[in-house]
Each structure stands twice: as C-alpha cells, then as structure tokens.
Coordinates of C-alpha atoms and ligand atoms in Angstrom, one line a residue:
M6 CA 5.9 -2.4 24.1
A7 CA 3.9 -5.3 22.7
G8 CA 7.4 -6.5 22.1
Y9 CA 6.6 -7.4 18.4
L10 CA 9.9 -5.1 17.1
S11 CA 12.6 -4.2 18.6
E12 CA 15.9 -2.6 17.9
T13 CA 17.5 -5.6 16.4
D14 CA 14.7 -5.4 13.4
F15 CA 15.7 -2.1 12.2
V16 CA 18.7 0.7 11.5
M17 CA 18.4 3.2 14.3
V18 CA 18.7 6.2 12.3
E19 CA 20.3 9.0 15.0
E20 CA 19.7 12.8 15.0
G21 CA 22.3 14.8 12.3
F22 CA 21.8 11.2 9.6
S23 CA 19.1 10.6 7.2
T24 CA 17.8 7.7 5.3
R25 CA 19.1 9.0 2.3
D26 CA 22.4 8.9 3.9
L27 CA 21.0 4.8 4.5
L28 CA 20.7 4.8 1.1
E29 CA 23.9 6.7 -0.3
E30 CA 25.9 3.6 2.1
L31 CA 24.0 0.8 0.8
T32 CA 24.3 1.6 -3.1
L33 CA 28.1 2.2 -2.3
G34 CA 28.3 -1.5 -0.3
A35 CA 25.9 -3.1 -3.0
S36 CA 27.9 -1.1 -6.1
Q37 CA 31.4 -2.7 -4.1
A38 CA 30.2 -5.9 -2.9
T39 CA 32.6 -9.0 -4.5
T40 CA 30.0 -11.4 -3.9
D41 CA 26.2 -11.4 -3.5
K42 CA 25.3 -8.6 -6.1
V43 CA 21.8 -7.3 -5.8
A44 CA 20.3 -5.6 -8.8
A45 CA 17.4 -4.1 -6.6
F46 CA 17.1 -3.8 -3.2
F47 CA 14.4 -1.3 -0.7
L48 CA 15.0 0.6 1.8
A49 CA 11.8 0.9 4.2
D50 CA 11.7 4.1 6.8
L51 CA 9.4 2.1 9.5
G52 CA 9.1 5.9 11.3
A53 CA 6.7 6.9 7.9
V54 CA 4.8 4.1 9.3
V55 CA 4.5 5.4 12.8
R56 CA 3.8 8.5 11.5
K57 CA 0.9 7.9 9.1
H58 CA -0.8 6.0 11.8
F59 CA -0.6 8.9 14.3
Y60 CA -2.2 11.3 11.4
F61 CA -4.7 8.6 10.6
L62 CA -6.1 8.4 14.3
K63 CA -5.9 12.4 14.0
C64 CA -8.1 12.7 11.2
L65 CA -10.2 9.7 11.3
P66 CA -10.7 9.2 15.2
R67 CA -13.6 7.0 15.0
V68 CA -12.2 4.5 12.7
R69 CA -9.9 2.1 13.9
P70 CA -7.5 1.0 11.5
F71 CA -6.5 -2.8 10.4
Y72 CA -3.7 -3.6 7.7
A73 CA -4.4 -5.1 4.4
V74 CA -1.8 -7.9 4.6
K75 CA -1.6 -8.6 0.6
C76 CA -0.2 -5.2 0.3
N77 CA 2.9 -5.7 2.0
S78 CA 3.4 -8.7 4.1
S79 CA 7.3 -7.7 5.0
P80 CA 7.8 -8.5 8.3
G81 CA 9.0 -5.0 9.5
V82 CA 5.9 -3.5 8.4
L83 CA 3.4 -6.2 10.1
K84 CA 5.7 -6.3 13.2
V85 CA 5.8 -2.0 13.7
L86 CA 1.7 -2.3 12.7
A87 CA 1.3 -5.1 15.3
E88 CA 2.8 -2.9 17.6
L89 CA 0.9 0.1 17.0
G90 CA -1.8 -2.3 18.0
L91 CA -3.4 -2.6 14.4
G92 CA -5.8 -5.6 13.7
F93 CA -4.6 -7.7 10.5
S94 CA -7.0 -8.4 7.4
C95 CA -5.8 -11.7 5.6
A96 CA -7.2 -12.5 2.2
N97 CA -6.0 -16.5 2.7
K98 CA -4.1 -18.8 4.8
A99 CA -1.0 -17.9 3.8
E100 CA -1.4 -13.9 5.6
M101 CA -3.1 -15.5 8.6
E102 CA 0.1 -17.8 8.8
L103 CA 2.3 -14.6 8.5
V104 CA 0.4 -12.6 11.4
Q105 CA 0.3 -15.2 13.7
H106 CA 4.0 -16.3 13.2
I107 CA 4.7 -12.6 14.5
G108 CA 2.5 -13.2 17.3
V109 CA -0.5 -11.6 16.8
P110 CA -3.5 -13.1 18.2
T111 CA -6.4 -14.7 16.0
S112 CA -9.0 -11.9 17.4
K113 CA -6.9 -9.2 15.9
I114 CA -7.7 -11.2 12.4
I115 CA -10.2 -10.5 10.0
Y116 CA -10.6 -13.7 6.8
A117 CA -11.6 -11.4 4.8
N118 CA -12.4 -12.9 1.2
P119 CA -15.5 -13.1 0.0
C120 CA -14.7 -15.9 -1.5
K121 CA -12.3 -18.7 0.4
Q122 CA -11.0 -22.2 -0.2
I123 CA -13.2 -24.7 1.8
A124 CA -9.5 -26.1 3.0
Q125 CA -9.0 -22.6 4.3
I126 CA -12.0 -21.9 6.0
K127 CA -11.1 -24.9 8.2
Y128 CA -7.8 -23.2 8.6
A129 CA -9.7 -20.5 10.2
A130 CA -11.9 -22.1 12.4
K131 CA -8.8 -24.5 13.5
H132 CA -7.4 -21.7 14.5
G133 CA -9.6 -19.5 16.0
V134 CA -10.4 -17.1 13.7
Q135 CA -13.4 -15.5 14.1
L136 CA -14.3 -12.6 11.4
L137 CA -15.6 -13.7 8.1
S138 CA -16.5 -12.2 5.1
F139 CA -19.1 -13.2 2.2
D140 CA -21.3 -11.7 -0.3
N141 CA -22.9 -15.0 -2.0
E142 CA -25.1 -18.0 -0.6
M143 CA -22.6 -20.3 -1.7
E144 CA -20.2 -19.0 0.2
L145 CA -22.5 -19.0 3.7
A146 CA -23.0 -22.4 2.4
K147 CA -19.6 -23.5 2.9
V148 CA -18.6 -21.3 6.3
V149 CA -22.1 -23.1 7.8
K150 CA -20.6 -26.8 7.2
S151 CA -16.6 -25.8 8.1
H152 CA -16.9 -23.0 10.2
P153 CA -20.8 -23.1 12.0
S154 CA -19.4 -20.6 15.2
A155 CA -17.6 -18.3 12.6
K156 CA -18.8 -14.3 12.4
M157 CA -19.7 -13.1 9.4
V158 CA -19.1 -9.5 8.1
L159 CA -21.3 -9.2 4.6
C160 CA -19.6 -7.6 2.4
I161 CA -21.8 -5.0 -0.1
A162 CA -21.0 -3.7 -3.9
T163 CA -20.1 0.2 -4.1
D164 CA -19.9 2.0 -7.1
D165 CA -16.2 2.0 -7.9
S166 CA -16.9 2.8 -11.7
H167 CA -14.7 5.6 -11.7
S168 CA -11.7 4.0 -9.4
L169 CA -8.4 3.1 -10.8
S170 CA -8.8 -0.8 -9.8
H171 CA -12.7 -2.8 -9.6
L172 CA -14.0 -4.8 -7.2
S173 CA -17.2 -4.9 -7.4
F174 CA -17.9 -7.3 -10.3
K175 CA -15.8 -9.7 -8.7
F176 CA -16.9 -9.1 -4.6
G177 CA -19.9 -7.5 -3.1
A178 CA -23.7 -8.3 -2.9
S179 CA -26.1 -6.2 -4.4
L180 CA -28.2 -4.1 -2.1
K181 CA -31.3 -5.8 -3.9
S182 CA -29.5 -9.2 -2.8
C183 CA -28.8 -8.4 1.1
R184 CA -31.9 -9.1 2.4
H185 CA -32.4 -12.8 1.1
L186 CA -28.5 -13.4 2.5
L187 CA -29.4 -12.0 6.1
E188 CA -32.7 -14.4 5.9
N189 CA -30.3 -17.4 4.5
A190 CA -28.0 -16.6 7.1
K191 CA -30.7 -16.4 9.7
R192 CA -32.1 -19.6 8.9
N193 CA -28.7 -21.3 9.3
H194 CA -28.2 -19.8 12.2
M195 CA -25.3 -18.0 11.1
E196 CA -24.4 -14.8 13.0
V197 CA -24.3 -11.7 11.0
V198 CA -22.2 -9.1 13.1
G199 CA -21.4 -6.5 10.6
V200 CA -21.2 -5.1 6.7
S201 CA -18.0 -3.6 5.1
F202 CA -17.1 -2.6 1.4
H203 CA -14.2 -1.6 -0.4
I204 CA -14.5 1.3 -2.8
G205 CA -11.5 0.2 -4.7
S206 CA -8.3 1.9 -5.1
G207 CA -7.9 5.1 -6.9
C208 CA -11.4 6.4 -6.6
P209 CA -11.2 10.0 -7.7
D210 CA -14.5 10.5 -5.4
P211 CA -14.8 10.7 -2.2
Q212 CA -18.5 11.0 -1.9
A213 CA -18.4 7.1 -2.6
Y214 CA -17.5 6.4 0.9
A215 CA -20.6 8.4 2.1
Q216 CA -23.2 6.4 -0.4
S217 CA -21.0 3.4 0.9
I218 CA -21.7 4.1 4.5
A219 CA -25.2 5.7 3.7
D220 CA -25.9 1.9 1.8
A221 CA -24.2 0.2 5.2
R222 CA -27.0 2.3 7.1
L223 CA -30.0 0.5 5.0
V224 CA -28.0 -3.2 5.5
F225 CA -28.1 -2.9 9.3
E226 CA -31.7 -2.1 9.4
M227 CA -32.1 -5.0 7.5
G228 CA -30.2 -7.1 10.0
A229 CA -32.1 -5.7 12.6
E230 CA -35.3 -6.4 11.3
L231 CA -34.4 -10.0 11.0
G232 CA -33.0 -10.2 14.4
H233 CA -28.9 -9.9 13.4
R234 CA -26.8 -8.2 16.1
M235 CA -24.6 -6.0 14.1
H236 CA -22.2 -4.4 15.4
I237 CA -19.2 -3.9 13.0
L238 CA -18.7 -1.5 9.8
D239 CA -15.8 -2.0 7.8
L240 CA -15.1 0.8 5.2
G241 CA -12.2 -0.8 3.2
G242 CA -9.3 0.5 1.9
G243 CA -8.1 2.9 -1.1
F244 CA -7.0 5.5 0.5
P245 CA -4.1 7.0 -0.8
G246 CA -0.7 6.7 0.2
V247 CA 0.9 9.4 -1.1
E248 CA 1.0 13.6 -1.1
G249 CA -0.5 14.8 -4.5
A250 CA -2.9 12.0 -4.9
K251 CA -5.9 13.2 -7.1
V252 CA -7.8 13.0 -3.9
R253 CA -6.3 14.0 -0.3
F254 CA -6.7 11.6 2.5
E255 CA -8.0 14.8 4.4
E256 CA -10.5 15.9 2.0
I257 CA -11.4 11.2 2.3
A258 CA -11.8 11.8 6.0
S259 CA -13.8 15.0 6.1
V260 CA -16.5 13.2 4.0
I261 CA -16.8 9.2 5.9
N262 CA -16.8 11.8 9.2
S263 CA -19.6 13.6 7.8
A264 CA -21.1 10.5 6.9
L265 CA -20.4 8.4 9.9
D266 CA -21.9 11.4 12.3
L267 CA -25.5 11.5 9.5
Y268 CA -25.5 7.5 9.5
F269 CA -23.3 6.2 12.5
P270 CA -23.5 9.0 15.2
E271 CA -21.1 8.7 18.0
G272 CA -22.6 6.1 20.7
C273 CA -24.5 4.4 18.4
G274 CA -22.4 1.2 19.6
I275 CA -21.1 0.3 16.2
D276 CA -17.6 -0.4 16.1
I277 CA -16.3 1.6 13.1
L278 CA -12.9 -0.4 11.2
A279 CA -10.9 0.5 8.0
K280 CA -8.6 -2.2 6.0
L281 CA -5.8 0.0 4.8
G282 CA -3.0 -0.8 2.6
R283 CA -1.1 1.7 0.3
Y284 CA -1.8 4.4 3.3
Y285 CA 0.2 3.1 5.4
V286 CA 3.5 1.5 3.1
T287 CA 3.3 3.3 0.1
S288 CA 5.7 6.1 0.8
A289 CA 8.0 4.2 3.9
F290 CA 9.3 2.1 1.0
T291 CA 12.5 3.7 -1.7
L292 CA 13.5 1.0 -4.5
A293 CA 17.0 0.9 -5.8
V294 CA 17.7 -0.8 -8.7
S295 CA 21.0 -1.1 -10.7
I296 CA 21.1 -0.3 -14.4
I297 CA 22.2 -3.7 -15.8
A298 CA 22.6 -3.1 -19.3
K299 CA 22.5 0.8 -22.2
K300 CA 22.0 0.7 -25.7
E301 CA 22.1 3.5 -27.5
V302 CA 19.6 4.1 -30.6
L303 CA 20.0 6.2 -33.4
L304 CA 16.5 8.2 -34.4
D305 CA 15.4 8.2 -37.6
Q306 CA 15.1 12.2 -37.9
P307 CA 16.1 13.9 -41.1
G308 CA 17.3 17.1 -40.9
R309 CA 18.0 16.9 -37.2
E310 CA 21.5 15.9 -37.3
E311 CA 22.4 19.0 -39.6
E312 CA 20.5 21.4 -37.1
T313 CA 22.2 19.9 -33.7
G314 CA 25.6 18.7 -35.1
S315 CA 24.9 15.2 -34.0
A316 CA 22.7 12.2 -35.0
P317 CA 19.6 11.9 -32.5
K318 CA 19.7 9.2 -30.6
T319 CA 17.7 7.5 -27.6
I320 CA 19.2 5.7 -24.8
V321 CA 17.8 2.1 -23.7
Y322 CA 18.6 1.5 -20.2
H323 CA 17.8 -2.6 -18.7
L324 CA 16.7 -2.8 -15.2
G325 CA 16.7 -5.5 -13.3
E326 CA 13.3 -5.3 -12.5
G327 CA 10.2 -4.9 -14.7
V328 CA 6.5 -4.6 -14.7
Y329 CA 6.0 -8.4 -14.3
G330 CA 7.2 -7.7 -11.2
I331 CA 7.9 -5.0 -8.7
F332 CA 7.0 -2.2 -11.4
N333 CA 4.0 -4.0 -11.5
S334 CA 1.8 -0.5 -11.4
V335 CA 2.9 0.3 -14.4
L336 CA 0.3 -2.2 -16.0
F337 CA -2.4 -2.2 -13.3
D338 CA -2.7 1.0 -12.1
N339 CA -0.8 2.8 -14.9
T340 CA 1.6 4.3 -13.2
C341 CA 4.5 6.4 -14.5
P342 CA 7.7 5.2 -12.5
T343 CA 10.1 8.3 -12.7
P344 CA 13.8 8.1 -10.9
V345 CA 15.2 9.9 -8.6
L346 CA 19.6 10.3 -9.6
P347 CA 21.9 9.7 -6.7
K348 CA 23.6 12.5 -8.0
K349 CA 22.6 16.1 -9.4
P350 CA 23.7 16.5 -12.9
S351 CA 26.2 19.9 -13.7
P352 CA 23.9 22.5 -15.6
E353 CA 26.5 21.5 -18.7
Q354 CA 26.0 17.8 -18.6
P355 CA 23.6 16.8 -21.5
L356 CA 20.3 15.3 -21.1
Y357 CA 19.7 12.2 -23.5
S358 CA 15.9 11.6 -23.9
S359 CA 15.9 8.1 -22.2
S360 CA 13.9 5.2 -21.8
L361 CA 14.0 2.0 -18.8
W362 CA 13.3 -2.1 -19.7
G363 CA 12.5 -4.8 -17.0
P364 CA 14.4 -8.0 -17.6
V365 CA 11.9 -9.9 -19.7
V366 CA 12.4 -10.3 -23.6
D367 CA 9.7 -9.1 -25.2
G368 CA 8.2 -5.3 -25.6
C369 CA 5.9 -4.4 -22.7
D370 CA 8.5 -4.9 -20.2
C371 CA 8.3 -1.0 -20.1
V372 CA 9.0 0.7 -17.2
A373 CA 9.2 4.6 -18.2
E374 CA 9.9 6.3 -21.0
G375 CA 10.1 9.8 -22.4
L376 CA 12.8 10.9 -19.8
W377 CA 15.5 12.9 -20.0
L378 CA 18.7 11.7 -18.1
P379 CA 22.2 12.5 -18.4
S380 CA 24.2 9.3 -19.6
L381 CA 24.4 6.8 -17.0
H382 CA 26.2 3.5 -17.0
V383 CA 25.6 0.2 -16.4
G384 CA 26.2 -0.3 -12.6
D385 CA 25.1 3.0 -11.7
W386 CA 21.6 3.0 -9.2
L387 CA 18.1 4.6 -10.1
V388 CA 16.0 5.0 -7.0
F389 CA 12.3 5.2 -6.9
E390 CA 10.6 6.4 -4.0
N391 CA 7.0 5.4 -2.9
M392 CA 7.4 2.4 -3.5
G393 CA 5.4 0.6 -0.8
A394 CA 2.6 -0.9 -1.8
Y395 CA 2.0 -4.1 -4.0
T396 CA 5.8 -4.3 -4.1
V397 CA 7.2 -6.4 -1.8
G398 CA 7.4 -10.0 -3.1
M399 CA 6.3 -9.2 -6.7
G400 CA 10.3 -9.9 -7.7
S401 CA 9.7 -10.5 -11.2
L402 CA 9.5 -14.5 -11.3
L403 CA 10.2 -14.1 -15.3
G404 CA 13.4 -13.3 -15.6
G405 CA 13.8 -10.9 -12.2
T406 CA 15.2 -11.2 -8.5
Q407 CA 12.0 -12.8 -7.0
T408 CA 12.6 -11.7 -3.6
C409 CA 14.1 -8.1 -2.6
R410 CA 16.5 -7.4 -0.1
I411 CA 14.8 -5.0 2.5
T412 CA 16.6 -3.0 5.0
Y413 CA 14.3 -1.2 7.7
A414 CA 14.7 1.8 9.3
M415 CA 13.8 4.1 11.5
S416 CA 14.7 7.6 13.1
R417 CA 15.2 7.5 17.1
V418 CA 12.0 10.0 17.7
A419 CA 9.9 7.9 15.8
W420 CA 11.1 5.1 18.2
E421 CA 10.6 7.0 20.7
A422 CA 6.6 8.0 20.2
L423 CA 6.0 4.3 19.2
R424 CA 7.3 3.4 22.8
G425 CA 5.1 5.6 24.2
Q426 CA 2.5 5.6 21.5
L427 CA 2.2 9.2 21.0
L428 CA 3.4 11.8 19.0
P429 CA 5.7 14.6 20.9
A430 CA 3.9 16.9 22.5
E431 CA 5.2 19.9 21.0
Q432 CA 3.9 18.3 17.4
D433 CA 0.7 17.3 18.6
E434 CA -1.0 20.5 17.1
D435 CA 1.1 20.6 13.9
T436 CA 0.3 17.8 11.4
E437 CA 2.7 18.7 8.7
G438 CA 5.1 19.7 11.0
M439 CA 5.0 16.4 13.1
C440 CA 5.6 14.7 9.9
K441 CA 9.4 15.9 9.2
P442 CA 11.2 14.6 12.3
L443 CA 9.4 10.9 13.0
S444 CA 11.2 10.4 10.0
C445 CA 14.2 9.9 9.2
G446 CA 15.1 13.5 7.2
W447 CA 14.2 12.9 3.8
E448 CA 14.7 16.3 1.9
I449 CA 12.7 17.4 -0.6
T450 CA 14.2 16.6 -4.3
D451 CA 14.8 19.3 -6.7
T452 CA 13.4 18.6 -10.4
L453 CA 15.3 18.3 -13.2
C454 CA 14.6 20.5 -15.6
M455 CA 12.9 19.4 -18.8
G456 CA 11.8 20.4 -22.3
P457 CA 8.1 20.8 -22.1
V458 CA 6.9 17.2 -23.0
F459 CA 8.7 14.7 -21.1
T460 CA 8.5 13.1 -17.7
P461 CA 11.4 15.0 -15.3
A462 CA 13.3 12.6 -13.3
S463 CA 14.2 14.1 -9.9
I464 CA 17.6 14.3 -7.8
M465 CA 17.9 12.5 -4.4
Ligands
PLP512 N1 -9.9 -4.5 1.5 C1 -10.3 -5.0 0.5 C2 -11.6 -5.9 0.7 C3 -9.3 -4.9 -0.2 O1 -9.9 -5.9 -1.6 C4 -8.1 -4.2 -0.3 C5 -7.2 -4.2 -1.1 O2 -7.9 -4.8 -2.7 C6 -8.3 -3.2 0.7 C7 -8.9 -3.1 2.0 C8 -6.9 -2.3 0.5 O3 -6.9 -1.8 -0.3 P1 -5.8 -0.2 0.2 O4 -4.0 -0.7 -0.6 O5 -6.3 0.1 -1.5 O6 -6.0 0.3 0.9

C-alpha cells in the first residue's frame, strides 16, 4: 500500500452487511437528527471503484488508466485511485493542487487542458508538472514563454458528431493543421511527445475510437518526420460508467484493442494512456435526497372523475437538489433520473402520477416527470443510483445545498483486494462473478409495475 487511503477514510462493510443496510442507517440517522438536518447526501462504495479498475486492466491490458479529476474530485475517490496507482488528468490549477494535496507526485499528473491560463501554466512549471496538452499555435506560444521545458501532447479533433457531449469544436486540432503545429513546436524547441483525443461522452459508435487511433498514427508519422520523439498515445475518456449503456464497455475495449494491434502493435514502444472519468465513479455513488415539500394538483380531465370515482390528480414533490446542481445531467445529457424507493409498496397501495422538482423557483428545475409513485411524505427519502459522475461539488448554487456530505464505504473483500492489488484468485476467471463480492452487496432492485407510458421507479 502506498498509504493514500487508510481504514479511517471509509466505513468498512463486513460480510453479511451491505451498503443498502448502511444507507438505511444513514437515512434514518439523518431523519432523526435534530440539528444539522441534511436535504441530500451521497453514499460512495469505494469497492465499486476498485472493481472497475481491475476490470479495466483485464479488458484493456495495454492501456494505462489516468483519472479525469473534473468528473468527481472527492477525496475518497482521489485517494482510492491514487492507491490503485492511477495517474491524474487535471484541467486547472485547483485540480492539480487537490491531487498534490493527497501526496500524488507531479510525475503522475497531466495538465490536460488545451487552453490554459498563463498563471496556471506557470504554476505547472513551478511545481514540475511536465506533460501539457495543446491544440493551437497561440497555446504553444504561451507554453514556450512560461514553461519552456514542458513536454507537449498534441490534442487532435475527433468525429464526435454522434456523442452526447461534443468537444471537438472547442478542443482538438484538425488533422490538416497538425503538421504546421508540429513544425512550429520544432522551431520553438518544444518537444511534442504524444497525441491525445477525446471522443466525447456518450458516443454511440465505438468505431470513433478506431478512427481516432488511425488519425493519431498519421500524426505520429508526421512527428517522426519532423524529428519529434513521440511516445505517448492518450485515448481520452468517454467510456460508459453504467451497465446497460448504449454501447457496452466491453465492445469499446474490443474495438480499441484491435485498432491498437493494427496501428500501435505491441512492442512499438508507445505508452498508451486513457483519461477516464465516468467509467470509474458513476455506479459507485448513490444519492439520497429528502422530500422538502409536496403539493397535489388536480388535473382538468373532463369525464375522468365519473369513470374512476375520484378527481384525477398529480403529485408534485420538491427536493433539496435539482437540475442546476447534482441533477445537471438532466440538462446536459438528457438523462431521466429514476428514484429507488426505500420500501416496496404493497400491491393494494395506489400509485399516483408524480413529478420531482428542484429548489429553484423556475419552471425548468424539473428532475423527473411521468413517474408513478405511492403517496410519499415530506421528510421521506428518495434514492438515486449511478450518481458519481459530474455531480459531486455541483450542489445547487441556486438554492441547493452547495456541497453534499459523502459517506465512503468499502467491503472488507475489496479492501483486501486493494491492499494486495489483485483479485482474489478464485474470481479471476469470471469477471461477472468477480464484481459481486468486491462491491458492498447491493441487491438487484425490483421494478415497480407501471402503466405503459410512464417511467418506473425502482425499489431498494
Ligand atoms: N478527457 C478529456 C479531455 C475530457 O474533456 C473529459 C471529460 O470531459 C474526459 C477525459 C473524461 O470523460 P468521461 O468522464 O466521459 O470519461
């Protein structure tokens, strides 16, 4: 163990106990607290992060993972990933400081933002962060002046037209401009040591990775012609963080492995990296949010009252977090967060058309609509799974909690696996089987039986 993470950093989940039990305890404790009431908190299963890491190494054995700090910079995540030996991809000075603060050496940090503030380039120079990315001449000129000994990674544009989030307009040099940039670097005595790309998040076509790897090969050839000794290929992020994603991680890994064999075969001397964010943390974080207000709205549907014997209504629940904070993926990624209910409703319990709203007084702060839920009360908790990516630190500035408490947990099996940096031997063959004992024993959730048009809620 390198000593980044210790047993005091998390709750050890012993055999026979699960994170579900822990969550129940936490929600009960939060409900009973007379002071310091919280409207939302996270439970983070660090064992899930450990498990993801081992699976990554198994599926992409030639790729060295770095972690994109912007995705979730909470201390437990950074520490467990540092303990697993990952490097860190930072977008700014604050992220570099965070990672340095937990003791990560600067040799493991990439300053991977192609457009940087001069003061922050100087910070990197002063603290010995050597690997910096760029995608244009101006940026190169800034680095030449403020960090002349930096080693540059040329960030190339990708075809991210089908991805959920597009970055290639903002970041990435076109293939056409690469020769010119490499010449410019040579003239200015800047070493270009590698090529990076990021296909964007939620890319539905794994071939985008193969195309970008092929493009990177061309840039490596241009660089070699111009006398750059390039030895780093950075595949960026965009790997899915949840099971059931449109494109499975295994599919992407298979496309990448074939493309690497073709364009960067084993023994070619190129260090292959990826900068993953959501892959590592999405499924590890569960969010509990309490209902802070409730309103019944009668629906104006002529004739329905006679049919059913009661006036049709919908229930509007207000939560302490909304789309301007933790649920920002509703705005940016078109997600539909679906709550898990702490108790399974009995078959006789009526379900009502329901919607969930954030704390901001505007009509856009809608977390979810079209749910069928039993009648819930102010103070009840709703639980949302897969909440680890781009959520922490995003607590609503507009009326929300700003920072949300995080309780870290890990099963003893995962802790032992982390300490030994290997999987328990009997689980090594079966990756699916491997996943369960390492995590804290979430059970598969049942799903409420819903009408055909509405999004179901699940049961814890
Ligand atoms: N690399 C770069 C350059 C990024 O901009 C991002 C996120 O925007 C990532 C990696 C991480 O992406 P993801 O969380 O989809 O893995």
